[in-house]
Coordinates of C-alpha atoms and ligand atoms in Angstrom, one line a residue:
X147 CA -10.8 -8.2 -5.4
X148 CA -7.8 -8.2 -7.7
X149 CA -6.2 -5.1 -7.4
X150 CA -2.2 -5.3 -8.7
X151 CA 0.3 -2.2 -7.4
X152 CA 2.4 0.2 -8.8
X153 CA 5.0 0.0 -6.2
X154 CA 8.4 -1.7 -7.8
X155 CA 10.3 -3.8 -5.5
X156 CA 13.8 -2.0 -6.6
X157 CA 12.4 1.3 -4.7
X158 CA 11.6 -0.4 -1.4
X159 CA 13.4 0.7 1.5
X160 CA 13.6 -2.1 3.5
X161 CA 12.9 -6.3 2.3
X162 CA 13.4 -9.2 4.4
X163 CA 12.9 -13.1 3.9
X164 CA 11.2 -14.6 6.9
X165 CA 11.6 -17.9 6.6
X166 CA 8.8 -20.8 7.8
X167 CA 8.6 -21.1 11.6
X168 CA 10.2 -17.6 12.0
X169 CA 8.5 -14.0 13.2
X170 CA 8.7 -10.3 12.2
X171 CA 8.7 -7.4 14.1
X172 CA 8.7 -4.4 12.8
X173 CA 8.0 -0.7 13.2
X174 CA 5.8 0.7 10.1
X175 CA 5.2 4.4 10.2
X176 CA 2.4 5.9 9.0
X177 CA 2.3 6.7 5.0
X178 CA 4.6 4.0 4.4
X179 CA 3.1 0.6 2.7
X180 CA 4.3 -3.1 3.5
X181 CA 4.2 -5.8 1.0
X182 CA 3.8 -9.8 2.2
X183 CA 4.7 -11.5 -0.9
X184 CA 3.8 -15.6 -0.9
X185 CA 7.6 -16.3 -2.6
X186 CA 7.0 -20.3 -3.4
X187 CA 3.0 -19.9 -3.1
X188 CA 0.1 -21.3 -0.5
X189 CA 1.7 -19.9 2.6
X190 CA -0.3 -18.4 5.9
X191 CA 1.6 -15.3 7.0
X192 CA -0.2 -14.9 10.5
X193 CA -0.3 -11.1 11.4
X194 CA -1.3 -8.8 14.3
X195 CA -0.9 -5.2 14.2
X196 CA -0.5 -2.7 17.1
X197 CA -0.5 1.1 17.3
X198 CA 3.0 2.4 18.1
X199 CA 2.0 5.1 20.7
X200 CA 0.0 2.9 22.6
X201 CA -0.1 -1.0 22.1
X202 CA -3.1 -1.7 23.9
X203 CA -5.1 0.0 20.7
X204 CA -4.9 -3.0 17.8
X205 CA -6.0 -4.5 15.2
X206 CA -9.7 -5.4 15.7
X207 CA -11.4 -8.8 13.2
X208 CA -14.8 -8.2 15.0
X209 CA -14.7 -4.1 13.8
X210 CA -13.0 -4.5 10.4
X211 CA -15.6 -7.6 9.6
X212 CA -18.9 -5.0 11.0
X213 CA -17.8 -1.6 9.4
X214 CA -16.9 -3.9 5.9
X215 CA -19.7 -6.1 6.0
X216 CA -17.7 -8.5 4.7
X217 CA -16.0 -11.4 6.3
X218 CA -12.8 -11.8 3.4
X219 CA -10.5 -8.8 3.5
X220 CA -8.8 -7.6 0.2
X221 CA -8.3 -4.5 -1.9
X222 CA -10.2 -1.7 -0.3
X223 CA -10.6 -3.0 3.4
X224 CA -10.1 -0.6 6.4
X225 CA -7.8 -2.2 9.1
X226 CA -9.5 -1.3 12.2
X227 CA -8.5 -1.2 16.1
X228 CA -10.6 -2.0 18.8
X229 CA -11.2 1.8 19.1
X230 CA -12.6 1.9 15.4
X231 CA -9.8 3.9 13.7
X232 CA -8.3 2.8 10.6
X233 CA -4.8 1.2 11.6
X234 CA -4.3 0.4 7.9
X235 CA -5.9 0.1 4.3
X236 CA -5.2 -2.6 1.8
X237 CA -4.1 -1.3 -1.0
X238 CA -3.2 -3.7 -3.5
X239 CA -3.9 -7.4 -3.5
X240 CA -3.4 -10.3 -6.5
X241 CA -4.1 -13.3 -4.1
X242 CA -8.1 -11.9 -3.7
X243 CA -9.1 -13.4 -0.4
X244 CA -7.6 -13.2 3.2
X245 CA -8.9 -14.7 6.3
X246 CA -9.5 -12.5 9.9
X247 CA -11.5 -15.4 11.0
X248 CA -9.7 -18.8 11.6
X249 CA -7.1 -17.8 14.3
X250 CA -3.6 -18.6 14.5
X251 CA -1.9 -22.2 15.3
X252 CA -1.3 -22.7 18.7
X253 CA 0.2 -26.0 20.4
X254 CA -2.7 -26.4 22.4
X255 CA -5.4 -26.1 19.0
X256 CA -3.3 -28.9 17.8
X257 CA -3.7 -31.1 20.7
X258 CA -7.2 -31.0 20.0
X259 CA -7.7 -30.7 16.1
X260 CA -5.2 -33.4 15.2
X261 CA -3.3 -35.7 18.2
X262 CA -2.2 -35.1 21.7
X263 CA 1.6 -36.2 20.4
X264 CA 1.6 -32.7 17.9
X265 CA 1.9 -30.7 21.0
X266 CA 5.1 -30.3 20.6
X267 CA 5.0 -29.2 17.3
X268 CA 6.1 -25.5 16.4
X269 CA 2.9 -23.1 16.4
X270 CA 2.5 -19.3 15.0
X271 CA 1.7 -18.7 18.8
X272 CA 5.2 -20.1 19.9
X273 CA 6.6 -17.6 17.0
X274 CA 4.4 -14.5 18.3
X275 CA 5.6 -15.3 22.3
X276 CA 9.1 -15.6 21.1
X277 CA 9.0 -12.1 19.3
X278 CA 7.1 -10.4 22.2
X279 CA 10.2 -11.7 24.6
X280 CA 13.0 -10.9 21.9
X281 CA 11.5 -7.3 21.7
X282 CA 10.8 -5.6 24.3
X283 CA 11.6 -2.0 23.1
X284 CA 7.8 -2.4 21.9
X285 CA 6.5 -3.1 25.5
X286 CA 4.3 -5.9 24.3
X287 CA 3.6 -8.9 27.0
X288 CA 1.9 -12.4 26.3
X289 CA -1.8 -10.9 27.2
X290 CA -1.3 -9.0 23.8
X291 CA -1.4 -11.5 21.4
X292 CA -5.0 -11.6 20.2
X293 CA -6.7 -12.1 17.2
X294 CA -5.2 -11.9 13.9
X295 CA -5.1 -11.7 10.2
X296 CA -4.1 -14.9 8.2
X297 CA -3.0 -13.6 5.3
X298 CA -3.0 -16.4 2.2
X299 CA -5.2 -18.2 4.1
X300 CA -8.2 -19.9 2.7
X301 CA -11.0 -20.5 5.1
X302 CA -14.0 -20.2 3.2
X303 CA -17.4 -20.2 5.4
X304 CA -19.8 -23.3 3.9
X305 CA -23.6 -23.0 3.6
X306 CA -24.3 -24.2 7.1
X307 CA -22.4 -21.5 8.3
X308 CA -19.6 -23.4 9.5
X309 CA -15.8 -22.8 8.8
X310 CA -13.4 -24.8 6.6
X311 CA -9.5 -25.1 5.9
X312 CA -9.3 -25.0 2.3
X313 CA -6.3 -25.6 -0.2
X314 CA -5.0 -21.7 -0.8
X315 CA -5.9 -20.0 -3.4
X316 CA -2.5 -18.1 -3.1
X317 CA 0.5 -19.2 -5.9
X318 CA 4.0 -18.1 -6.1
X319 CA 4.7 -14.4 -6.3
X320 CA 1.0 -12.8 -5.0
X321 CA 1.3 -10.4 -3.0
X322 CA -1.1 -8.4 -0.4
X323 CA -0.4 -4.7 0.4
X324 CA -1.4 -2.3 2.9
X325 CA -0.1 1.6 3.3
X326 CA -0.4 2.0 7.4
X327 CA -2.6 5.2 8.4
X328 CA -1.2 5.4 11.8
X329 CA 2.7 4.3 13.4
X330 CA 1.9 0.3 13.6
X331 CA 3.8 -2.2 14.7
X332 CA 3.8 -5.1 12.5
X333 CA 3.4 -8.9 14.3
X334 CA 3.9 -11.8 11.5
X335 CA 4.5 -15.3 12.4
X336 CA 5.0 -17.1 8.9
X337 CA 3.0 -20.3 9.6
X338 CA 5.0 -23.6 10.3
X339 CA 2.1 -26.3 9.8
X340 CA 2.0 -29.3 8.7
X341 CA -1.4 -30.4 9.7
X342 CA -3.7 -28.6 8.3
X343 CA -3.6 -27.5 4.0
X344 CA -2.6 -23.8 5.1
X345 CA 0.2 -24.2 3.7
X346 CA -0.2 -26.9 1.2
X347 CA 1.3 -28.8 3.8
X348 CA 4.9 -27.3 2.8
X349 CA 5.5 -24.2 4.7
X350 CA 7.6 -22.1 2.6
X351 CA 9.4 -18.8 3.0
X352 CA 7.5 -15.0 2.6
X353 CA 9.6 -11.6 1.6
X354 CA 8.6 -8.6 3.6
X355 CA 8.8 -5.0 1.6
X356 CA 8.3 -1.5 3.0
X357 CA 8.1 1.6 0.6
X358 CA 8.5 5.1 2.2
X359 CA 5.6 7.6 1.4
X360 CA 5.9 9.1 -1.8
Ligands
LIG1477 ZN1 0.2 -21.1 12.1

């Protein structure tokens, strides 16, 4: 659902370009509302979200997709933990379609979608790893990362059922916004590959925004 926001970028409080390849981290409390804006267009912003009190209560695909009843998350969804509570609710979204489904790159997915010589190629995995090790005020460890949200990302289910990477239906300047409901901490690896059509096969840079509650 196309939903566009009120929110002007001049009033955020915080913005940050994260370029290809590289993470965020970042404390979001609750009432404020965080903006992923696709700057040059079909990017994968590959996010997981964690409560701030206690880590081990994140973001949850399997209860966000059951409660919804809907597979795509956009305007309206409920970000839900693994303990059912709303985490955080999109509120705005011009791209229309998000993917909770497809997971995030990983060296050794590679290895077995593509060659065995792209294992050494950089992974959102390697970018969430290398956050959780450069942060550990958040007390986060490797068994955290789990499964996440691929904003952007275009992975439309086919009439067999099946999954498929699809070109992105994202373009320059959409944008996907979410007000948090609870302190989260915010996980987003901003996708480096270049083997699938995530990223139109040129990953390109994503500007993070945060507006304090009104
Ligand atoms: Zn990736």
């Amino acid at each position: 659902m196309i939903k566009e926001s009120d929110l002007q970028a001049e009033q955020a409080s915080q913005r940050k370009v994260v370029p290809a390849g590289d993470y965020y981290m970042q404390e979001l409390k609750a009432g404020q509302t965080l903006r992923i804006l696709d700057l040059e267009g079909n990017q994968a912003a590959d996010t997981l979200f964690y409560s701030a009190a206690d880590p081990s209560e994140r973001y949850s695909a399997m209860d966000t997709i059951r409660e919804q009843g809907n597979v795509y998350l956009t305007a309206g969804t409920k970000l839900l933990s693994n303990l059912g509570r709303e985490m955080l609710t999109i509120t705005a979204d011009t791209c229309g379609r998000h993917d909770t489904l497809g997971g995030a790159c990983a060296t050794e997915s590679n290895t077995v979608r593509y060659s065995l010589d792209k294992k050494c190629m950089h992974a959102c995995r390697d970018s969430w790893l290398l956050a959780v090790a450069e942060n550990e005020q958040y007390g986060l460890t490797k068994r955290d990362i789990t499964h996440n949200i691929n904003f952007f990302m275009n992975v439309p289910i086919t009439a067999a059922g099946g999954l498929t990477f699809e070109d992105g239906i994202s373009g320059a300047g959409k944008y996907v916004e979410m007000r948090a409901e609870m302190d989260v901490i915010v996980l987003m690896s901003n996708c480096p590959q270049l083997n699938n059509p995530c990223n139109g096969y040129n990953p390109t840079p994503v500007e993070m925004l945060i507006w304090d509650a009104a």
